[in-house]
CSV table of C-alpha atoms in Angstrom, one decimal:
chain,number,residue,atom,x,y,z
A,1,MET,CA,-158.2,-220.6,33.6
A,2,SER,CA,-156.0,-223.7,33.6
A,3,THR,CA,-155.3,-225.8,36.7
A,4,LYS,CA,-151.6,-225.0,36.3
A,5,ARG,CA,-152.3,-221.3,36.4
A,6,LEU,CA,-154.5,-221.7,39.4
A,7,ALA,CA,-151.7,-223.6,41.2
A,8,ALA,CA,-149.4,-220.7,40.4
A,9,LEU,CA,-152.0,-218.3,41.8
A,10,ALA,CA,-152.3,-220.3,44.9
A,11,VAL,CA,-148.6,-219.9,45.7
A,12,THR,CA,-148.0,-216.4,44.4
A,13,ALA,CA,-151.0,-214.1,44.1
A,14,VAL,CA,-153.3,-216.0,46.3
A,15,VAL,CA,-150.6,-215.8,48.8
A,16,SER,CA,-150.1,-212.3,47.9
A,17,LEU,CA,-153.4,-211.1,46.4
A,18,ALA,CA,-152.0,-209.7,45.4
A,19,THR,CA,-150.4,-208.6,46.3
A,20,ALA,CA,-148.2,-208.3,48.6
A,21,GLY,CA,-145.5,-209.8,56.6
A,22,CYS,CA,-142.1,-210.6,57.3
A,23,GLY,CA,-142.6,-212.2,60.7
A,24,ASP,CA,-142.8,-209.8,63.5
A,25,SER,CA,-143.1,-206.0,63.1
A,26,SER,CA,-139.4,-205.5,63.1
A,27,ASP,CA,-138.9,-208.1,60.4
A,28,ARG,CA,-141.6,-206.6,58.3
A,29,LYS,CA,-140.0,-203.2,58.3
A,30,THR,CA,-139.1,-201.9,54.8
A,31,THR,CA,-137.3,-198.6,55.1
A,32,ALA,CA,-135.3,-196.4,52.9
A,33,GLU,CA,-133.1,-193.6,54.2
A,34,LYS,CA,-130.6,-191.2,52.7
A,35,PRO,CA,-127.3,-190.9,54.5
A,36,ALA,CA,-126.2,-187.5,55.7
A,37,SER,CA,-123.4,-187.6,53.1
A,38,SER,CA,-125.9,-188.0,50.2
A,39,SER,CA,-124.9,-186.3,47.0
A,40,ALA,CA,-126.9,-183.4,45.5
A,41,ALA,CA,-128.8,-186.0,43.4
A,42,GLY,CA,-129.9,-187.8,46.5
A,43,TYR,CA,-127.7,-190.9,46.2
A,44,PRO,CA,-126.6,-193.2,47.6
A,45,VAL,CA,-129.9,-194.5,49.0
A,46,THR,CA,-129.9,-197.4,51.5
A,47,LEU,CA,-132.9,-199.7,51.5
A,48,GLU,CA,-133.6,-202.5,54.1
A,49,ASN,CA,-136.0,-204.9,52.6
A,50,CYS,CA,-137.0,-208.2,54.2
A,51,GLY,CA,-133.8,-208.4,56.2
A,52,VAL,CA,-131.5,-207.5,53.3
A,53,LYS,CA,-129.8,-204.1,53.3
A,54,GLN,CA,-128.9,-202.7,49.8
A,55,THR,CA,-127.4,-199.5,48.5
A,56,PHE,CA,-128.5,-197.7,45.4
A,57,THR,CA,-125.8,-195.4,44.0
A,58,LYS,CA,-128.1,-194.2,41.2
A,59,ALA,CA,-131.7,-194.7,40.0
A,60,PRO,CA,-132.2,-198.1,38.4
A,61,SER,CA,-132.4,-198.2,34.6
A,62,ARG,CA,-133.0,-201.9,33.8
A,63,VAL,CA,-135.9,-203.0,36.0
A,64,VAL,CA,-137.4,-206.4,35.7
A,65,VAL,CA,-140.9,-206.9,37.2
A,66,MET,CA,-141.8,-210.5,38.0
A,67,ASN,CA,-145.3,-211.8,37.6
A,68,GLY,CA,-146.4,-212.8,41.1
A,69,ALA,CA,-150.0,-212.6,39.8
A,70,SER,CA,-149.9,-209.0,40.8
A,71,VAL,CA,-149.9,-205.6,39.2
A,72,ALA,CA,-148.9,-203.7,42.3
A,73,GLU,CA,-145.3,-203.2,41.4
A,74,VAL,CA,-145.7,-202.3,37.7
A,75,SER,CA,-148.6,-200.0,38.5
A,76,THR,CA,-146.6,-198.2,41.1
A,77,LEU,CA,-143.7,-197.7,38.7
A,78,LEU,CA,-146.1,-196.3,36.1
A,79,ALA,CA,-147.9,-194.1,38.6
A,80,LEU,CA,-144.4,-192.6,39.4
A,81,GLY,CA,-143.7,-192.0,35.7
A,82,LEU,CA,-141.0,-194.7,35.5
A,83,LYS,CA,-142.2,-196.6,32.4
A,84,ASP,CA,-138.8,-196.0,30.6
A,85,ARG,CA,-136.9,-197.9,33.3
A,86,ILE,CA,-138.8,-201.2,32.8
A,87,VAL,CA,-137.0,-203.6,30.4
A,88,VAL,CA,-139.1,-206.6,31.2
A,89,ASN,CA,-142.6,-206.8,32.8
A,90,GLN,CA,-144.6,-210.0,33.3
A,91,GLN,CA,-147.5,-208.4,35.3
A,92,THR,CA,-150.9,-207.9,33.8
A,93,TYR,CA,-154.6,-208.2,34.7
A,94,GLY,CA,-156.0,-207.2,31.4
A,95,MET,CA,-158.2,-204.5,33.0
A,96,SER,CA,-157.9,-201.6,35.4
A,97,GLU,CA,-160.1,-199.1,37.2
A,98,VAL,CA,-157.5,-196.4,36.2
A,99,PRO,CA,-158.1,-195.1,32.7
A,100,GLY,CA,-155.4,-196.2,30.3
A,101,ARG,CA,-153.5,-198.3,32.9
A,102,ALA,CA,-154.3,-201.7,31.3
A,103,ASP,CA,-153.1,-200.6,27.9
A,104,GLU,CA,-150.0,-199.0,29.3
A,105,ILE,CA,-149.1,-202.2,31.0
A,106,LYS,CA,-149.9,-204.2,27.9
A,107,SER,CA,-147.4,-202.0,25.9
A,108,LEU,CA,-144.5,-202.8,28.2
A,109,PRO,CA,-141.7,-205.2,26.9
A,110,LYS,CA,-142.0,-208.8,28.0
A,111,GLY,CA,-138.5,-209.8,27.0
A,112,ASP,CA,-139.4,-212.8,24.8
A,113,ILE,CA,-139.0,-215.1,27.8
A,114,LYS,CA,-140.2,-218.7,28.1
A,115,LEU,CA,-141.9,-218.7,31.5
A,116,ASN,CA,-141.8,-221.5,34.0
A,117,ASP,CA,-144.6,-223.5,35.4
A,118,ALA,CA,-145.4,-220.7,37.8
A,119,PHE,CA,-145.8,-218.4,34.8
A,120,ASP,CA,-142.8,-216.4,35.8
A,121,ILE,CA,-139.2,-215.7,34.9
A,122,PRO,CA,-136.8,-218.7,35.5
A,123,ARG,CA,-133.2,-218.2,36.8
A,124,GLU,CA,-131.2,-218.2,33.6
A,125,ALA,CA,-133.7,-216.0,31.7
A,126,MET,CA,-133.6,-213.5,34.5
A,127,LEU,CA,-129.8,-213.3,34.7
A,128,SER,CA,-129.6,-212.9,30.9
A,129,GLN,CA,-131.7,-209.7,31.2
A,130,ARG,CA,-128.8,-207.9,33.0
A,131,PRO,CA,-131.2,-206.2,35.4
A,132,ASP,CA,-130.1,-203.6,38.0
A,133,LEU,CA,-133.4,-204.0,40.0
A,134,VAL,CA,-135.8,-207.0,40.2
A,135,LEU,CA,-139.2,-206.6,41.8
A,136,SER,CA,-141.1,-209.5,43.2
A,137,THR,CA,-144.5,-209.4,45.0
A,138,THR,CA,-143.3,-212.1,47.5
A,139,ALA,CA,-140.2,-214.0,48.5
A,140,TYR,CA,-141.5,-216.8,46.3
A,141,GLY,CA,-140.0,-215.1,43.3
A,142,PHE,CA,-136.5,-215.3,44.7
A,143,ASP,CA,-136.7,-219.0,45.9
A,144,ALA,CA,-134.2,-221.3,44.3
A,145,LYS,CA,-136.5,-224.3,44.9
A,146,ASN,CA,-139.0,-222.7,42.6
A,147,GLY,CA,-136.4,-222.3,39.8
A,148,PHE,CA,-135.8,-218.6,40.3
A,149,ALA,CA,-132.7,-216.5,40.7
A,150,THR,CA,-132.0,-215.9,44.3
A,151,ARG,CA,-131.3,-212.4,45.8
A,152,ASP,CA,-127.7,-213.4,46.3
A,153,GLN,CA,-127.3,-214.6,42.7
A,154,LEU,CA,-128.8,-211.3,41.4
A,155,LYS,CA,-126.5,-209.3,43.7
A,156,ASP,CA,-123.6,-211.2,42.1
A,157,VAL,CA,-124.5,-209.8,38.7
A,158,GLY,CA,-125.1,-206.2,40.0
A,159,ALA,CA,-128.8,-206.3,40.6
A,160,ASN,CA,-130.6,-205.1,43.7
A,161,THR,CA,-133.9,-206.8,44.6
A,162,TYR,CA,-137.1,-205.8,46.3
A,163,ILE,CA,-140.0,-207.8,47.9
A,164,SER,CA,-143.2,-205.8,48.3
A,165,PRO,CA,-144.7,-205.1,51.7
A,166,GLN,CA,-146.1,-208.1,53.5
A,167,GLY,CA,-144.4,-210.4,50.9
A,168,CYS,CA,-141.4,-211.4,53.0
A,169,ASP,CA,-143.1,-214.5,54.6
A,170,GLN,CA,-145.8,-214.7,51.9
A,171,ASP,CA,-148.6,-214.1,54.4
A,172,THR,CA,-150.7,-211.2,53.3
A,173,SER,CA,-153.5,-211.6,55.8
A,174,LYS,CA,-152.3,-208.5,57.7
A,175,MET,CA,-151.9,-206.3,54.6
A,176,ALA,CA,-153.5,-202.8,54.7
A,177,ILE,CA,-153.6,-199.7,52.7
A,178,GLU,CA,-150.5,-198.5,54.5
A,179,ASP,CA,-148.5,-201.2,52.6
A,180,SER,CA,-149.5,-199.5,49.3
A,181,ARG,CA,-148.1,-196.3,50.7
A,182,THR,CA,-144.9,-198.0,51.7
A,183,LEU,CA,-144.5,-199.5,48.2
A,184,LEU,CA,-144.9,-196.0,46.7
A,185,ARG,CA,-142.5,-194.4,49.2
A,186,ASP,CA,-139.8,-197.0,48.7
A,187,MET,CA,-139.9,-196.8,45.0
A,188,GLY,CA,-140.0,-193.0,45.2
A,189,LYS,CA,-136.8,-193.1,47.2
A,190,VAL,CA,-135.1,-195.7,45.1
A,191,PHE,CA,-135.7,-193.8,41.9
A,192,GLY,CA,-135.2,-190.3,43.3
A,193,VAL,CA,-138.9,-189.3,42.8
A,194,GLY,CA,-139.9,-189.1,46.5
A,195,ASP,CA,-141.8,-185.9,46.0
A,196,ARG,CA,-143.9,-187.5,43.3
A,197,ALA,CA,-144.6,-190.4,45.6
A,198,GLU,CA,-145.7,-188.2,48.4
A,199,LYS,CA,-148.0,-186.2,46.2
A,200,LEU,CA,-149.7,-189.4,45.0
A,201,ILE,CA,-150.0,-190.6,48.6
A,202,ALA,CA,-151.4,-187.3,49.8
A,203,GLU,CA,-154.1,-187.2,47.0
A,204,SER,CA,-155.1,-190.8,47.7
A,205,ASP,CA,-155.3,-190.1,51.5
A,206,ARG,CA,-157.4,-187.1,50.8
A,207,ARG,CA,-159.9,-189.0,48.7
A,208,ILE,CA,-160.2,-191.9,51.1
A,209,ALA,CA,-160.7,-189.5,54.1
A,210,GLN,CA,-163.4,-187.7,52.1
A,211,VAL,CA,-165.3,-190.9,51.6
A,212,ALA,CA,-164.7,-192.1,55.2
A,213,GLU,CA,-166.2,-188.8,56.5
A,214,LYS,CA,-169.3,-189.1,54.4
A,215,VAL,CA,-170.1,-192.6,55.5
A,216,LYS,CA,-169.2,-192.0,59.2
A,217,GLY,CA,-172.0,-193.1,61.4
A,218,GLU,CA,-173.8,-195.1,58.7
A,219,LYS,CA,-174.7,-198.7,59.3
A,220,LYS,CA,-172.0,-201.0,58.0
A,221,PRO,CA,-173.4,-203.5,55.4
A,222,ASP,CA,-172.1,-207.1,55.4
A,223,VAL,CA,-170.1,-207.6,52.2
A,224,MET,CA,-169.0,-210.7,50.5
A,225,VAL,CA,-165.7,-210.3,48.5
A,226,LEU,CA,-164.6,-213.0,46.1
A,227,PHE,CA,-162.8,-213.6,42.8
A,228,SER,CA,-164.7,-214.0,39.6
A,229,ASN,CA,-164.8,-217.5,38.2
A,230,MET,CA,-161.8,-218.7,40.2
A,231,THR,CA,-161.3,-222.0,42.0
A,232,MET,CA,-158.6,-222.4,44.6
A,233,GLY,CA,-159.9,-225.2,46.8
A,234,GLY,CA,-162.3,-228.0,47.2
A,235,ASN,CA,-165.6,-226.3,47.8
A,236,ASP,CA,-168.0,-224.4,45.6
A,237,PHE,CA,-166.7,-221.1,46.9
A,238,SER,CA,-162.9,-221.4,47.4
A,239,SER,CA,-161.9,-217.9,46.4
A,240,VAL,CA,-163.7,-215.9,49.1
A,241,VAL,CA,-161.7,-213.2,50.8
A,242,ALA,CA,-161.4,-213.5,54.6
A,243,LYS,CA,-158.5,-211.1,55.5
A,244,GLY,CA,-156.1,-208.6,54.0
A,245,ILE,CA,-156.1,-205.2,52.4
A,246,TYR,CA,-159.6,-205.9,51.2
A,247,ASN,CA,-160.9,-205.5,54.7
A,248,ASP,CA,-159.1,-202.2,55.2
A,249,ILE,CA,-160.6,-200.9,52.0
A,250,LEU,CA,-164.1,-202.1,53.1
A,251,ALA,CA,-163.7,-200.4,56.4
A,252,GLU,CA,-162.8,-197.0,54.8
A,253,ALA,CA,-165.8,-197.5,52.5
A,254,GLY,CA,-168.2,-198.1,55.4
A,255,GLY,CA,-168.6,-201.8,55.2
A,256,THR,CA,-167.5,-205.0,56.8
A,257,ASN,CA,-166.5,-208.5,55.5
A,258,VAL,CA,-169.2,-211.0,56.3
A,259,PHE,CA,-166.6,-213.8,56.0
A,260,GLU,CA,-163.7,-212.2,57.9
A,261,ASN,CA,-163.7,-214.9,60.5
A,262,ALA,CA,-164.2,-217.8,58.1
A,263,SER,CA,-160.5,-218.4,57.9
A,264,LYS,CA,-157.3,-217.5,59.7
A,265,GLY,CA,-155.6,-216.8,56.4
A,266,SER,CA,-156.4,-214.4,53.5
A,267,PHE,CA,-158.9,-216.7,51.8
A,268,ALA,CA,-161.8,-219.0,52.9
A,269,ASP,CA,-162.9,-222.2,51.1
A,270,LEU,CA,-166.6,-222.3,51.7
A,271,SER,CA,-169.5,-224.6,50.9
A,272,LYS,CA,-172.5,-223.4,49.0
A,273,GLU,CA,-174.6,-224.0,52.1
A,274,LYS,CA,-172.5,-221.7,54.3
A,275,VAL,CA,-172.6,-219.0,51.7
A,276,ALA,CA,-176.3,-219.3,51.3
A,277,ALA,CA,-176.9,-219.0,55.0
A,278,ALA,CA,-175.0,-215.7,55.2
A,279,ASP,CA,-176.8,-212.3,55.1
A,280,VAL,CA,-174.9,-210.7,52.3
A,281,ASP,CA,-175.9,-207.0,51.9
A,282,ALA,CA,-173.6,-206.4,49.0
A,283,LEU,CA,-171.2,-208.2,46.7
A,284,VAL,CA,-167.7,-207.2,45.6
A,285,VAL,CA,-166.5,-209.3,42.7
A,286,ILE,CA,-162.8,-209.1,41.9
A,287,SER,CA,-161.8,-209.9,38.3
A,288,TYR,CA,-158.5,-211.5,37.6
A,289,ASN,CA,-158.4,-211.7,33.8
A,290,ASP,CA,-162.1,-212.7,33.7
A,291,PRO,CA,-163.6,-211.0,30.6
A,292,ASP,CA,-167.1,-210.7,32.1
A,293,PRO,CA,-167.0,-210.4,35.9
A,294,THR,CA,-170.4,-208.5,35.8
A,295,ALA,CA,-172.1,-211.6,34.4
A,296,TYR,CA,-170.6,-213.7,37.3
A,297,ALA,CA,-171.8,-211.2,39.8
A,298,LYS,CA,-175.3,-211.3,38.4
A,299,LYS,CA,-175.3,-215.1,38.3
A,300,LEU,CA,-174.5,-215.1,42.0
A,301,LEU,CA,-177.2,-212.7,42.9
A,302,LYS,CA,-179.7,-214.9,40.9
A,303,GLU,CA,-178.4,-218.0,42.7
A,304,PHE,CA,-179.0,-216.5,46.1
A,305,PRO,CA,-182.2,-214.5,45.8
A,306,GLN,CA,-182.5,-214.5,49.7
A,307,TRP,CA,-179.6,-212.2,50.0
A,308,PRO,CA,-180.3,-208.5,50.6
A,309,ALA,CA,-177.7,-207.9,48.0
A,310,ALA,CA,-179.9,-209.8,45.4
A,311,LYS,CA,-183.0,-207.9,46.4
A,312,ASN,CA,-181.2,-204.5,46.1
A,313,ASP,CA,-179.0,-205.5,43.1
A,314,ALA,CA,-176.1,-204.3,45.3
A,315,TYR,CA,-172.7,-205.3,43.7
A,316,VAL,CA,-169.6,-203.8,42.4
A,317,VAL,CA,-166.9,-205.2,40.1
A,318,LEU,CA,-163.3,-204.3,40.7
A,319,SER,CA,-159.9,-205.4,39.4
A,320,ASP,CA,-156.5,-203.8,40.4
A,321,SER,CA,-157.7,-201.0,42.7
A,322,ILE,CA,-158.6,-203.4,45.6
A,323,TYR,CA,-155.1,-205.0,45.7
A,324,LEU,CA,-151.8,-203.6,46.9
A,325,GLY,CA,-151.0,-200.8,44.6
A,326,PRO,CA,-151.2,-197.0,44.0
A,327,SER,CA,-155.0,-196.8,43.4
A,328,ASN,CA,-156.7,-198.0,46.6
A,329,GLU,CA,-158.8,-194.8,46.8
A,330,VAL,CA,-160.6,-195.8,43.6
A,331,ALA,CA,-161.8,-199.1,45.3
A,332,VAL,CA,-162.9,-197.2,48.4
A,333,GLU,CA,-164.9,-194.8,46.3
A,334,LYS,CA,-166.6,-197.4,44.2
A,335,ILE,CA,-167.5,-199.7,47.1
A,336,ALA,CA,-168.8,-196.8,49.1
A,337,LYS,CA,-171.1,-195.7,46.3
A,338,THR,CA,-172.6,-199.2,46.3
A,339,LEU,CA,-172.9,-199.5,50.0
A,340,HIS,CA,-174.0,-195.9,50.8
A,341,PRO,CA,-175.5,-194.4,47.6
A,342,ASP,CA,-177.4,-191.8,49.5
A,343,ALA,CA,-174.4,-190.6,51.5
A,344,LEU,CA,-172.3,-190.1,48.4
């Protein structure tokens, strides 16, 4: 992975990874409501997103999904059956825990766009797509200083815009599974498929609750979560997860993040010595376009044979299910099977 790509990750996904608060609780609120005078089709729909109120008079039909080093937004649209509304998609991880998802994303149109240094869609190229909705993981994607079309500029050409939950101020350290539900609900309302969104949420909640009940009362193993073969800082281990949605998923799976207090932000930049001194009971390796994350996990276990994780060969490799998105229940299930194989 190139240094330029890593720099882009550090500002987009690494800020968002994912995915994906807006100051205090009132600023972070992303709500959609249908006025009392709504038509039979359910429109207009009013959406307040990161302090910007917008009205949708019909379901969007020309959607552009910005990269943001995320797949939360495109996966949410696909889960809701909205593939035909996407005219340009720049999101991809190359793999997914959901069968067929990676290939479905790969098949989406990219718009033959020359991307900027952040590997995303520059202003003029964006405006030329004539979108009626643009999705960005964080506010970074609408910042003129980064060469992007602003929300006002897009409004001038008839496009609404959406920043995913916890992306307003580009601080994802407080992100939780609830933000994935919010993203689904918002898109469900915007596109008039709210019932479909609620069914997806209910099924996900059911599966997560089922796992949580099975591991209830079990000892919570200390888990190290990090990205496979990714460097984002100056130390040997600069892509170690400290806070964010990952910890919420770990908690539901009956585990705890051993490095949760190693940083005030989403990620910790740790020395090899600090990592070696930790009692790591299990390893969660997150792949971002790494073709062989399993080999990376095995290498780490061999490098730190003193870990209980190494002695028990306790690791799991994940990609998109542990980020903001519609498939968090898959991550909960897979991690729980590694942490509590006898309970599940």
